[in-house]
mmCIF file of C-alpha atoms in Angstrom:
data_model
loop_
_atom_site.group_PDB
_atom_site.id
_atom_site.type_symbol
_atom_site.label_atom_id
_atom_site.label_comp_id
_atom_site.label_asym_id
_atom_site.label_seq_id
_atom_site.Cartn_x
_atom_site.Cartn_y
_atom_site.Cartn_z
ATOM 1 C CA MET A 1162 88.352 106.415 88.423
ATOM 2 C CA ALA A 1163 90.077 105.196 84.908
ATOM 3 C CA ASN A 1164 88.770 104.664 81.623
ATOM 4 C CA ASN A 1165 90.667 101.594 80.989
ATOM 5 C CA ALA A 1166 89.607 100.581 84.816
ATOM 6 C CA VAL A 1167 86.845 97.453 84.981
ATOM 7 C CA GLU A 1168 84.801 98.077 88.158
ATOM 8 C CA GLN A 1169 85.474 95.311 90.798
ATOM 9 C CA PRO A 1170 84.129 94.068 94.536
ATOM 10 C CA TRP A 1171 86.429 94.017 97.361
ATOM 11 C CA ASP A 1172 87.226 90.462 96.943
ATOM 12 C CA ILE A 1173 90.807 89.835 97.227
ATOM 13 C CA ASN A 1174 91.076 86.305 95.811
ATOM 14 C CA SER A 1175 89.866 87.225 92.529
ATOM 15 C CA ARG A 1176 92.251 89.815 92.221
ATOM 16 C CA LEU A 1177 95.231 87.219 92.983
ATOM 17 C CA GLY A 1178 93.984 84.770 90.811
ATOM 18 C CA HIS A 1179 94.897 86.602 87.861
ATOM 19 C CA PHE A 1180 98.503 85.943 89.014
ATOM 20 C CA VAL A 1181 98.489 82.610 91.089
ATOM 21 C CA SER A 1182 96.641 79.619 91.133
ATOM 22 C CA ASN A 1183 95.502 79.706 94.650
ATOM 23 C CA PRO A 1184 95.508 82.836 96.224
ATOM 24 C CA SER A 1185 95.061 81.650 99.412
ATOM 25 C CA ASP A 1186 98.415 79.799 99.211
ATOM 26 C CA LEU A 1187 100.291 83.138 98.699
ATOM 27 C CA ARG A 1188 98.448 84.784 101.441
ATOM 28 C CA ARG A 1189 99.267 81.964 103.790
ATOM 29 C CA LEU A 1190 102.963 82.736 102.413
ATOM 30 C CA LEU A 1191 102.695 86.214 103.205
ATOM 31 C CA GLY A 1192 101.293 85.932 106.844
ATOM 32 C CA VAL A 1193 104.034 83.791 107.914
ATOM 33 C CA ASN A 1194 106.581 86.084 106.090
ATOM 34 C CA GLU A 1195 105.045 89.227 107.372
ATOM 35 C CA GLY A 1196 104.637 89.996 103.574
ATOM 36 C CA LEU A 1197 102.968 92.959 102.031
ATOM 37 C CA ILE A 1198 101.236 93.572 98.645
ATOM 38 C CA VAL A 1199 101.812 97.270 97.882
ATOM 39 C CA GLY A 1200 101.884 99.161 94.783
ATOM 40 C CA SER A 1201 98.805 99.732 92.237
ATOM 41 C CA THR A 1202 97.173 96.530 93.271
ATOM 42 C CA ALA A 1203 96.570 97.770 97.163
ATOM 43 C CA PHE A 1204 95.340 101.327 95.697
ATOM 44 C CA GLN A 1205 92.915 99.347 92.921
ATOM 45 C CA PHE A 1206 91.552 97.293 95.732
ATOM 46 C CA PHE A 1207 90.176 100.463 97.943
ATOM 47 C CA ALA A 1208 89.276 101.841 94.850
ATOM 48 C CA LYS A 1209 87.205 98.738 93.364
ATOM 49 C CA VAL A 1210 88.905 99.060 89.926
ATOM 50 C CA ALA A 1211 91.067 96.254 87.937
ATOM 51 C CA TRP A 1212 93.674 97.602 85.358
ATOM 52 C CA PRO A 1213 93.993 94.840 83.056
ATOM 53 C CA ASP A 1214 97.768 94.914 82.447
ATOM 54 C CA SER A 1215 98.564 95.801 86.297
ATOM 55 C CA THR A 1216 101.341 93.776 87.884
ATOM 56 C CA LEU A 1217 101.351 92.608 91.220
ATOM 57 C CA ASP A 1218 104.219 93.912 93.926
ATOM 58 C CA VAL A 1219 104.990 92.196 97.205
ATOM 59 C CA LEU A 1220 107.253 93.533 99.752
ATOM 60 C CA VAL A 1221 109.043 91.128 102.268
ATOM 61 C CA GLU A 1222 112.338 91.613 104.582
ATOM 62 C CA ARG A 1223 115.333 90.319 103.199
ATOM 63 C CA GLY A 1224 116.413 87.094 103.826
ATOM 64 C CA PRO A 1225 114.701 83.733 104.106
ATOM 65 C CA ALA A 1226 111.360 84.782 103.294
ATOM 66 C CA VAL A 1227 112.484 86.240 100.041
ATOM 67 C CA SER A 1228 113.792 82.619 98.807
ATOM 68 C CA GLU A 1229 110.470 80.856 100.277
ATOM 69 C CA ILE A 1230 108.725 83.661 97.595
ATOM 70 C CA PHE A 1231 111.293 82.775 94.781
ATOM 71 C CA ALA A 1232 110.274 78.726 95.458
ATOM 72 C CA TYR A 1233 106.902 79.140 95.554
ATOM 73 C CA LEU A 1234 106.922 81.511 92.180
ATOM 74 C CA VAL A 1235 108.884 78.992 90.511
ATOM 75 C CA ASN A 1236 106.522 76.134 91.196
ATOM 76 C CA GLU A 1237 103.521 78.679 89.974
ATOM 77 C CA GLY A 1238 105.186 78.866 86.542
ATOM 78 C CA TYR A 1239 107.156 81.822 86.866
ATOM 79 C CA ASN A 1240 110.685 82.880 85.473
ATOM 80 C CA GLN A 1241 113.018 85.774 86.752
ATOM 81 C CA GLU A 1242 113.944 88.319 84.063
ATOM 82 C CA GLN A 1243 117.387 89.279 83.693
ATOM 83 C CA THR A 1244 117.298 92.891 85.301
ATOM 84 C CA GLU A 1245 117.230 93.805 88.688
ATOM 85 C CA ILE A 1246 116.253 97.386 89.897
ATOM 86 C CA PHE A 1247 117.324 98.600 92.934
ATOM 87 C CA TYR A 1248 116.283 102.310 94.196
ATOM 88 C CA GLY A 1249 116.693 104.152 97.497
ATOM 89 C CA GLY A 1250 113.668 105.049 99.763
ATOM 90 C CA LEU A 1251 112.268 108.670 100.462
ATOM 91 C CA PRO A 1252 114.398 109.432 101.928
ATOM 92 C CA GLU A 1253 117.184 107.176 101.006
ATOM 93 C CA GLN A 1254 117.350 105.509 104.140
ATOM 94 C CA PHE A 1255 117.542 101.625 102.856
ATOM 95 C CA THR A 1256 118.202 100.376 99.477
ATOM 96 C CA TYR A 1257 115.575 98.036 97.799
ATOM 97 C CA ARG A 1258 115.808 95.292 95.521
ATOM 98 C CA ILE A 1259 112.945 94.538 92.817
ATOM 99 C CA THR A 1260 113.197 91.177 91.251
ATOM 100 C CA PRO A 1261 110.773 91.021 88.086
ATOM 101 C CA ARG A 1262 108.871 87.567 87.604
ATOM 102 C CA ILE A 1263 106.939 86.797 84.530
ATOM 103 C CA ARG A 1264 104.883 83.406 83.991
ATOM 104 C CA ASP A 1265 105.344 81.751 81.114
ATOM 105 C CA GLY A 1266 102.669 81.370 78.407
ATOM 106 C CA ALA A 1267 100.518 84.058 80.272
ATOM 107 C CA ALA A 1268 100.188 87.378 79.188
ATOM 108 C CA ASN A 1269 99.985 90.538 81.863
ATOM 109 C CA THR A 1270 101.208 87.992 84.750
ATOM 110 C CA LYS A 1271 104.051 89.757 86.256
ATOM 111 C CA ILE A 1272 105.155 89.637 89.877
ATOM 112 C CA ASN A 1273 107.490 92.110 91.395
ATOM 113 C CA VAL A 1274 109.170 90.892 94.782
ATOM 114 C CA ILE A 1275 110.772 94.076 96.585
ATOM 115 C CA ASN A 1276 113.191 93.264 98.977
ATOM 116 C CA ALA A 1277 114.089 95.355 101.889
ATOM 117 C CA GLU A 1278 116.444 95.066 104.730
ATOM 118 C CA VAL A 1279 114.199 95.962 107.748
ATOM 119 C CA MET A 1280 110.781 94.599 108.261
ATOM 120 C CA SER A 1281 108.382 95.114 105.727
ATOM 121 C CA ILE A 1282 106.165 97.601 107.256
ATOM 122 C CA TRP A 1283 109.238 99.768 108.077
ATOM 123 C CA GLY A 1284 110.153 99.249 104.503
ATOM 124 C CA PHE A 1285 107.110 100.288 103.169
ATOM 125 C CA LEU A 1286 106.393 103.509 104.945
ATOM 126 C CA ALA A 1287 110.016 104.590 104.055
ATOM 127 C CA GLY A 1288 110.379 103.793 100.796
ATOM 128 C CA PRO A 1289 107.344 102.721 98.252
ATOM 129 C CA VAL A 1290 105.019 105.564 99.614
ATOM 130 C CA PHE A 1291 105.739 107.922 96.812
ATOM 131 C CA SER A 1292 102.236 109.463 97.114
ATOM 132 C CA THR A 1293 99.416 109.775 99.506
ATOM 133 C CA ALA A 1294 97.967 107.741 96.849
ATOM 134 C CA SER A 1295 100.604 105.032 96.788
ATOM 135 C CA ALA A 1296 100.150 104.815 100.972
ATOM 136 C CA CYS A 1297 97.703 101.111 100.349
ATOM 137 C CA PHE A 1298 98.980 97.712 101.119
ATOM 138 C CA ILE A 1299 97.421 94.532 102.026
ATOM 139 C CA THR A 1300 98.352 92.019 104.704
ATOM 140 C CA TRP A 1301 97.476 88.566 104.522
ATOM 141 C CA ASP A 1302 94.536 89.052 106.219
ATOM 142 C CA LYS A 1303 93.533 93.039 105.971
ATOM 143 C CA ALA A 1304 93.773 95.825 103.726
ATOM 144 C CA TYR A 1305 94.865 99.225 104.789
ATOM 145 C CA CYS A 1306 94.698 102.974 103.337
ATOM 146 C CA LEU A 1307 96.281 105.244 105.301
ATOM 147 C CA PHE A 1308 95.068 108.836 103.729
ATOM 148 C CA PRO A 1309 91.629 107.867 102.137
ATOM 149 C CA GLU A 1310 90.285 111.038 103.085
ATOM 150 C CA HIS A 1311 92.668 112.643 100.772
ATOM 151 C CA THR A 1312 93.217 110.242 97.933
ATOM 152 C CA PHE A 1313 89.302 108.951 97.568
ATOM 153 C CA ASN A 1314 86.825 111.490 99.115
ATOM 154 C CA LYS A 1315 89.076 114.657 98.219
ATOM 155 C CA ARG A 1316 90.140 112.851 94.982
ATOM 156 C CA LYS A 1317 93.706 114.782 95.588
ATOM 157 C CA VAL A 1318 97.212 113.585 95.441
ATOM 158 C CA LYS A 1319 100.227 114.546 97.573
ATOM 159 C CA PHE A 1320 103.710 113.508 96.431
ATOM 160 C CA ALA A 1321 106.734 112.744 99.327
ATOM 161 C CA HIS A 1322 109.007 115.659 99.997
ATOM 162 C CA GLY A 1323 112.266 114.497 98.204
ATOM 163 C CA LEU A 1324 110.882 112.614 95.456
ATOM 164 C CA ASP A 1325 113.302 114.612 93.540
ATOM 165 C CA THR A 1326 116.151 112.567 94.707
ATOM 166 C CA THR A 1327 115.270 108.943 93.566
ATOM 167 C CA TYR A 1328 112.532 110.801 90.337
ATOM 168 C CA ASP A 1329 113.953 108.685 87.774
ATOM 169 C CA SER A 1330 113.405 105.472 89.627
ATOM 170 C CA VAL A 1331 110.003 106.250 90.640
ATOM 171 C CA LEU A 1332 109.192 108.149 86.870
ATOM 172 C CA PRO A 1333 107.563 105.078 85.464
ATOM 173 C CA LEU A 1334 105.275 104.247 88.456
ATOM 174 C CA LEU A 1335 103.824 108.165 88.474
ATOM 175 C CA ARG A 1336 103.290 107.556 84.889
ATOM 176 C CA GLU A 1337 101.304 104.638 85.081
ATOM 177 C CA TYR A 1338 99.002 106.616 87.466
ATOM 178 C CA VAL A 1339 98.431 109.644 85.529
ATOM 179 C CA GLN A 1340 98.076 107.507 82.368
ATOM 180 C CA ARG A 1341 95.182 105.984 84.075
ATOM 181 C CA GLY A 1342 93.020 108.981 85.425
ATOM 182 C CA CYS A 1343 94.025 108.134 88.771
ATOM 183 C CA PHE A 1344 95.750 111.692 89.968
ATOM 184 C CA LEU A 1345 94.008 114.947 89.841
ATOM 185 C CA ASP A 1346 96.420 118.136 90.049
ATOM 186 C CA GLU A 1347 98.409 117.698 92.815
ATOM 187 C CA ASN A 1348 98.890 121.998 93.099
ATOM 188 C CA SER A 1349 94.978 121.981 93.260
ATOM 189 C CA PHE A 1350 95.526 125.381 95.403
ATOM 190 C CA THR A 1351 94.430 128.611 94.103
ATOM 191 C CA GLN A 1352 96.085 131.844 94.627
ATOM 192 C CA GLY A 1353 93.597 134.019 97.023
ATOM 193 C CA PRO A 1354 92.575 134.982 100.263
ATOM 194 C CA ASP A 1355 91.248 131.369 101.015
ATOM 195 C CA MET A 1356 94.506 129.731 100.262
ATOM 196 C CA ILE A 1357 95.667 129.777 103.930
ATOM 197 C CA GLN A 1358 92.513 128.447 105.170
ATOM 198 C CA GLU A 1359 92.599 125.596 102.484
ATOM 199 C CA ARG A 1360 95.916 124.933 103.190
ATOM 200 C CA GLN A 1361 95.681 124.408 106.845
ATOM 201 C CA GLU A 1362 92.491 122.361 106.490
ATOM 202 C CA THR A 1363 94.867 120.108 104.360
ATOM 203 C CA ILE A 1364 97.714 120.105 106.950
ATOM 204 C CA ALA A 1365 95.389 119.240 109.313
ATOM 205 C CA ASP A 1366 94.117 116.177 107.315
ATOM 206 C CA LEU A 1367 97.628 114.666 106.858
ATOM 207 C CA GLN A 1368 100.275 116.126 109.293
ATOM 208 C CA GLY A 1369 100.825 114.471 112.897
ATOM 209 C CA PHE A 1370 101.214 111.621 114.388
ATOM 210 C CA ARG A 1371 99.538 108.355 113.081
ATOM 211 C CA ARG A 1372 99.018 104.792 114.090
ATOM 212 C CA ILE A 1373 98.049 102.652 111.296
ATOM 213 C CA GLY A 1374 94.953 101.156 113.324
ATOM 214 C CA ASP A 1375 93.812 104.840 113.827
ATOM 215 C CA SER A 1376 90.850 106.186 112.939
ATOM 216 C CA LYS A 1377 91.826 108.239 110.016
ATOM 217 C CA THR A 1378 92.777 104.746 108.417
ATOM 218 C CA TRP A 1379 90.500 102.951 106.118
ATOM 219 C CA SER A 1380 91.217 98.920 107.061
ATOM 220 C CA ILE A 1381 89.347 95.980 105.235
ATOM 221 C CA PRO A 1382 89.097 92.931 106.833
ATOM 222 C CA LEU A 1383 89.595 89.915 104.324
ATOM 223 C CA ASP A 1384 87.618 86.853 103.735
ATOM 224 C CA CYS A 1385 89.887 84.248 104.879
ATOM 225 C CA THR A 1386 87.693 80.910 104.271
ATOM 226 C CA GLY A 1387 90.394 78.090 103.300
ATOM 227 C CA ILE A 1388 93.181 79.463 104.285
ATOM 228 C CA THR A 1389 95.177 77.268 106.866
ATOM 229 C CA PRO A 1390 94.922 79.053 110.451
ATOM 230 C CA LEU A 1391 97.971 81.029 111.238
ATOM 231 C CA GLU A 1392 99.920 81.790 114.472
ATOM 232 C CA VAL A 1393 100.432 85.459 113.546
ATOM 233 C CA ASN A 1394 99.145 88.457 115.918
ATOM 234 C CA SER A 1395 96.445 90.002 113.047
ATOM 235 C CA THR A 1396 96.683 93.178 115.516
ATOM 236 C CA VAL A 1397 100.757 93.671 115.229
ATOM 237 C CA ILE A 1398 100.239 96.106 112.324
ATOM 238 C CA ASP A 1399 97.794 97.704 113.214
ATOM 239 C CA LYS A 1400 99.955 99.157 116.348
ATOM 240 C CA ASN A 1401 102.911 100.560 114.358
ATOM 241 C CA THR A 1402 103.089 103.972 114.405
ATOM 242 C CA PHE A 1403 104.921 107.190 112.272
ATOM 243 C CA HIS A 1404 104.824 110.714 111.603
ATOM 244 C CA VAL A 1405 103.743 113.058 108.897
ATOM 245 C CA ARG A 1406 104.883 116.328 107.929
ATOM 246 C CA ALA A 1407 103.403 118.604 105.344
ATOM 247 C CA GLU A 1408 106.088 120.945 103.648
ATOM 248 C CA GLU A 1409 106.499 123.063 100.607
ATOM 249 C CA GLY A 1410 108.311 121.074 97.750
ATOM 250 C CA ARG A 1411 109.008 121.194 93.860
ATOM 251 C CA SER A 1412 105.507 119.631 93.292
ATOM 252 C CA GLY A 1413 103.432 122.046 95.854
ATOM 253 C CA LEU A 1414 102.477 120.648 99.294
ATOM 254 C CA GLU A 1415 104.342 117.526 100.001
ATOM 255 C CA ILE A 1416 104.962 114.922 102.984
ATOM 256 C CA THR A 1417 107.198 113.300 104.741
ATOM 257 C CA ILE A 1418 106.938 110.310 106.575
ATOM 258 C CA ARG A 1419 109.452 109.825 109.492
ATOM 259 C CA THR A 1420 109.468 106.549 111.232
ATOM 260 C CA GLY A 1421 112.126 104.001 112.650
ATOM 261 C CA ALA A 1422 112.232 100.913 114.706
ATOM 262 C CA PHE A 1423 112.800 99.893 118.364
ATOM 263 C CA LYS A 1424 112.649 96.739 120.583
ATOM 264 C CA CYS A 1425 111.911 96.136 124.162
ATOM 265 C CA CYS A 1426 111.742 93.656 126.777
ATOM 266 C CA VAL A 1427 108.328 94.038 127.257
ATOM 267 C CA LEU A 1428 107.232 94.152 123.576
ATOM 268 C CA LYS A 1429 106.719 90.687 121.910
ATOM 269 C CA HIS A 1430 107.027 92.088 118.310
ATOM 270 C CA THR A 1431 108.946 95.163 116.515
ATOM 271 C CA TYR A 1432 107.111 98.050 115.652
ATOM 272 C CA THR A 1433 107.934 101.248 113.767
ATOM 273 C CA PHE A 1434 107.680 104.579 115.888
ATOM 274 C CA ASP A 1435 108.703 108.216 115.388
ATOM 275 C CA THR A 1436 111.816 109.335 115.212
ATOM 276 C CA ARG A 1437 111.613 112.912 116.335
ATOM 277 C CA GLU A 1438 113.932 114.440 119.196
ATOM 278 C CA TYR A 1439 112.442 116.086 122.375
ATOM 279 C CA PRO A 1440 110.881 118.538 123.297
ATOM 280 C CA ASN A 1441 108.734 117.778 119.898
ATOM 281 C CA ASP A 1442 105.690 115.732 120.771
ATOM 282 C CA ASP A 1443 106.734 112.552 120.324
ATOM 283 C CA PHE A 1444 104.845 109.080 121.075
ATOM 284 C CA HIS A 1445 108.218 107.171 120.722
ATOM 285 C CA GLU A 1446 109.322 109.021 123.455
ATOM 286 C CA TYR A 1447 106.206 108.315 125.942
ATOM 287 C CA LEU A 1448 105.918 104.962 125.040
ATOM 288 C CA ARG A 1449 109.447 103.775 125.669
ATOM 289 C CA TRP A 1450 108.919 105.826 129.154
ATOM 290 C CA VAL A 1451 105.870 104.043 129.980
ATOM 291 C CA LEU A 1452 107.469 100.779 128.661
ATOM 292 C CA CYS A 1453 110.466 101.606 130.973
ATOM 293 C CA ARG A 1454 108.621 101.952 134.234
ATOM 294 C CA LYS A 1455 106.541 98.106 133.307
ATOM 295 C CA ALA A 1456 109.974 96.713 132.268
ATOM 296 C CA ALA A 1457 111.737 98.403 136.008
ATOM 297 C CA LYS A 1458 108.432 96.919 137.789
ATOM 298 C CA GLN A 1459 108.561 93.456 136.539
ATOM 299 C CA ILE A 1460 112.480 93.143 136.762
ATOM 300 C CA GLN A 1461 112.319 94.017 140.579
ATOM 301 C CA GLU A 1462 109.508 91.720 141.119
ATOM 302 C CA HIS A 1463 111.275 88.754 139.418
ATOM 303 C CA VAL A 1464 114.757 89.631 141.277
ATOM 304 C CA ASP A 1465 112.811 90.167 144.721
ATOM 305 C CA ALA A 1466 111.147 86.550 144.006
ATOM 306 C CA GLY A 1467 114.255 85.007 142.367
ATOM 307 C CA THR A 1468 113.034 84.072 139.440
ATOM 308 C CA PHE A 1469 114.954 86.790 136.824
ATOM 309 C CA THR A 1470 117.022 85.032 134.540
ATOM 310 C CA LEU A 1471 120.126 87.497 134.290
ATOM 311 C CA SER A 1472 122.547 88.175 137.178
ATOM 312 C CA LYS A 1473 123.351 91.363 139.061
ATOM 313 C CA VAL A 1474 125.904 92.334 137.011
ATOM 314 C CA SER A 1475 124.036 91.824 133.788
ATOM 315 C CA TYR A 1476 120.457 93.822 135.016
ATOM 316 C CA ARG A 1477 121.779 96.404 137.838
ATOM 317 C CA GLN A 1478 123.019 99.065 134.978
ATOM 318 C CA ALA A 1479 119.547 98.538 133.017
ATOM 319 C CA LEU A 1480 117.564 98.864 135.958
ATOM 320 C CA LYS A 1481 118.815 102.019 137.345
ATOM 321 C CA LYS A 1482 118.445 103.485 134.090
ATOM 322 C CA MET A 1483 114.738 102.237 133.830
ATOM 323 C CA ALA A 1484 114.090 102.905 136.881
ATOM 324 C CA ASN A 1485 114.961 106.632 136.598
ATOM 325 C CA ALA A 1486 114.133 107.076 133.041
ATOM 326 C CA THR A 1487 112.059 110.332 132.119
ATOM 327 C CA GLU A 1488 110.026 111.219 128.840
ATOM 328 C CA GLU A 1489 112.535 113.794 128.189
ATOM 329 C CA ASN A 1490 115.686 111.176 128.123
ATOM 330 C CA MET A 1491 113.904 108.393 126.242
ATOM 331 C CA GLY A 1492 114.780 110.113 122.683
ATOM 332 C CA GLY A 1493 117.270 112.276 121.483
ATOM 333 C CA SER A 1494 120.796 111.329 121.115
ATOM 334 C CA SER A 1495 119.699 107.977 122.229
ATOM 335 C CA GLY A 1496 117.836 107.200 119.197
ATOM 336 C CA CYS A 1497 115.245 105.589 118.159
ATOM 337 C CA ASN A 1498 116.139 102.491 116.045
ATOM 338 C CA GLU A 1499 117.397 100.589 118.918
ATOM 339 C CA ASN A 1500 116.942 98.284 122.112
ATOM 340 C CA CYS A 1501 115.533 99.066 125.740
ATOM 341 C CA HIS A 1502 118.264 99.739 128.272
ATOM 342 C CA LEU A 1503 117.545 95.768 128.848
ATOM 343 C CA LEU A 1504 117.677 94.662 125.527
ATOM 344 C CA GLU A 1505 121.093 96.782 124.730
ATOM 345 C CA SER A 1506 123.100 95.222 127.636
ATOM 346 C CA ARG A 1507 126.054 93.451 126.853
ATOM 347 C CA SER A 1508 124.939 90.285 128.200
ATOM 348 C CA THR A 1509 121.377 90.154 126.091
ATOM 349 C CA LYS A 1510 123.238 90.606 122.607
ATOM 350 C CA ASP A 1511 122.051 87.076 122.192
ATOM 351 C CA GLY A 1512 118.498 87.427 123.380
ATOM 352 C CA PHE A 1513 116.849 87.537 126.534
ATOM 353 C CA ILE A 1514 115.421 84.549 127.744
ATOM 354 C CA THR A 1515 112.331 85.757 129.476
ATOM 355 C CA PRO A 1516 111.285 84.501 132.773
ATOM 356 C CA VAL A 1517 107.934 82.588 133.602
ATOM 357 C CA GLY A 1518 105.343 84.587 134.020
ATOM 358 C CA TRP A 1519 106.795 87.379 132.212
ATOM 359 C CA LYS A 1520 103.859 90.118 131.088
ATOM 360 C CA TYR A 1521 104.253 91.557 127.385
ATOM 361 C CA ALA A 1522 102.352 94.963 126.851
ATOM 362 C CA ASP A 1523 101.737 94.677 123.057
ATOM 363 C CA ASP A 1524 98.230 95.287 123.789
ATOM 364 C CA SER A 1525 98.571 98.176 125.972
ATOM 365 C CA ILE A 1526 99.979 100.206 122.831
ATOM 366 C CA PRO A 1527 96.504 101.370 121.801
ATOM 367 C CA GLU A 1528 95.345 102.469 125.261
ATOM 368 C CA ILE A 1529 99.193 104.369 125.900
ATOM 369 C CA TYR A 1530 98.368 105.614 122.424
ATOM 370 C CA GLU A 1531 95.318 106.891 123.434
ATOM 371 C CA GLU A 1532 96.514 108.713 126.688
ATOM 372 C CA TRP A 1533 99.045 110.257 124.402
ATOM 373 C CA SER A 1534 96.912 111.715 121.889
ATOM 374 C CA LYS A 1535 94.959 113.843 124.483
ATOM 375 C CA ARG A 1536 97.655 116.004 125.388
ATOM 376 C CA ASP A 1537 97.574 119.437 123.656
ATOM 377 C CA HIS A 1538 100.129 118.882 120.932
ATOM 378 C CA GLY A 1539 99.450 122.336 119.716
ATOM 379 C CA ALA A 1540 97.748 123.431 116.611
ATOM 380 C CA VAL A 1541 98.938 123.563 112.975
ATOM 381 C CA GLU A 1542 100.303 127.271 111.943
ATOM 382 C CA VAL A 1543 100.592 128.234 108.500
ATOM 383 C CA GLU A 1544 102.436 131.798 107.149
ATOM 384 C CA ILE A 1545 102.518 133.383 103.890
ATOM 385 C CA LYS A 1546 106.230 134.849 103.360
ATOM 386 C CA THR A 1547 108.067 136.601 100.633
ATOM 387 C CA ASP A 1548 110.923 135.514 99.745
ATOM 388 C CA ASP A 1549 114.305 137.309 98.129
ATOM 389 C CA ALA A 1550 112.809 136.779 94.809
ATOM 390 C CA GLY A 1551 109.582 138.370 96.067
ATOM 391 C CA ASN A 1552 107.756 135.185 95.402
ATOM 392 C CA GLU A 1553 104.915 134.227 98.086
ATOM 393 C CA VAL A 1554 105.753 131.041 99.914
ATOM 394 C CA VAL A 1555 103.765 129.306 102.379
ATOM 395 C CA VAL A 1556 105.485 128.579 105.657
ATOM 396 C CA VAL A 1557 104.415 125.221 107.541
ATOM 397 C CA MET A 1558 105.119 125.699 111.382
ATOM 398 C CA GLU A 1559 106.055 122.326 113.171
ATOM 399 C CA ASP A 1560 103.695 121.229 116.000
ATOM 400 C CA ASN A 1561 105.876 121.136 118.947
#
């Protein structure tokens, strides 16, 4: 793919061995702290190449995980550079801090520790994905590429919409990819009668609701030999969802990823979801509606059995809202980045102690997603209109 790249098989340990003495230790640390390997290393893994002067980018949530990563790197002989880099996401929803670390006496071994103020996967989707080609990441046990068809089969790239707002901060990253010959012309569409059809095919490939573990994603299980068994649910990442919109921007057709996080009393983990408002088709709203029904049923069963852990005053209002929930009132003004009705109640601010026998619905998310995906969400529509200056402009019609 690039003249200065060395072909390398899908062996993550050999790649990480360039940066650390024991890759298994680093991967275990990533698993415990829900950290991700992002950036060019993840891209190179799927491209089966190795750039000799590449850095390793590690993304973790701000807090104890960062301290653990720093302590580990000190033991590996890495020293912190004087300069820390701050940048906003795309859009500038969060602030990210990059702390470069360089190993003494070793050339080309630099690790950037990126910390976000939210959980890693949310931070990844909201920030480091500045193009379809950069939408690759690696967990402790699996590698993911979100747009493989566009990136590796069609050899095309689309940049994130709004990239100009943070262009100075990502320009060095873009230059690295371009200098290595990995990008083809992002404005690859030619004028003519076939433009609409080609644009429709690209939008159909990119736009829409996505689940990280869906059929459009390439995922490669990694060899975990030598890694101490972790009490980590490896399927959690696959259940995170997001929405992709394709729209016109300064570099041509560009993408926007919309996602937010949500906690629910019947979900053991926190996941990312689409943030669009009703009546747009929104899996998050549909899922919340299904979860509300599951939660209301469980709460009532435990109340009837006298095993519920909250007083009547504490759960009564939440139970009423959950029992009367409709798909229409699950989003909109209520927002996506919040808790379910029960966890939002004042009595559970310090945590909800689940009663014995409480059932979580995490493993049902893929099934619920399949149910939702079978509904008619509308087709992609594209029109060519003329602006005030007389230029032809491609208009992407939002699927409702």
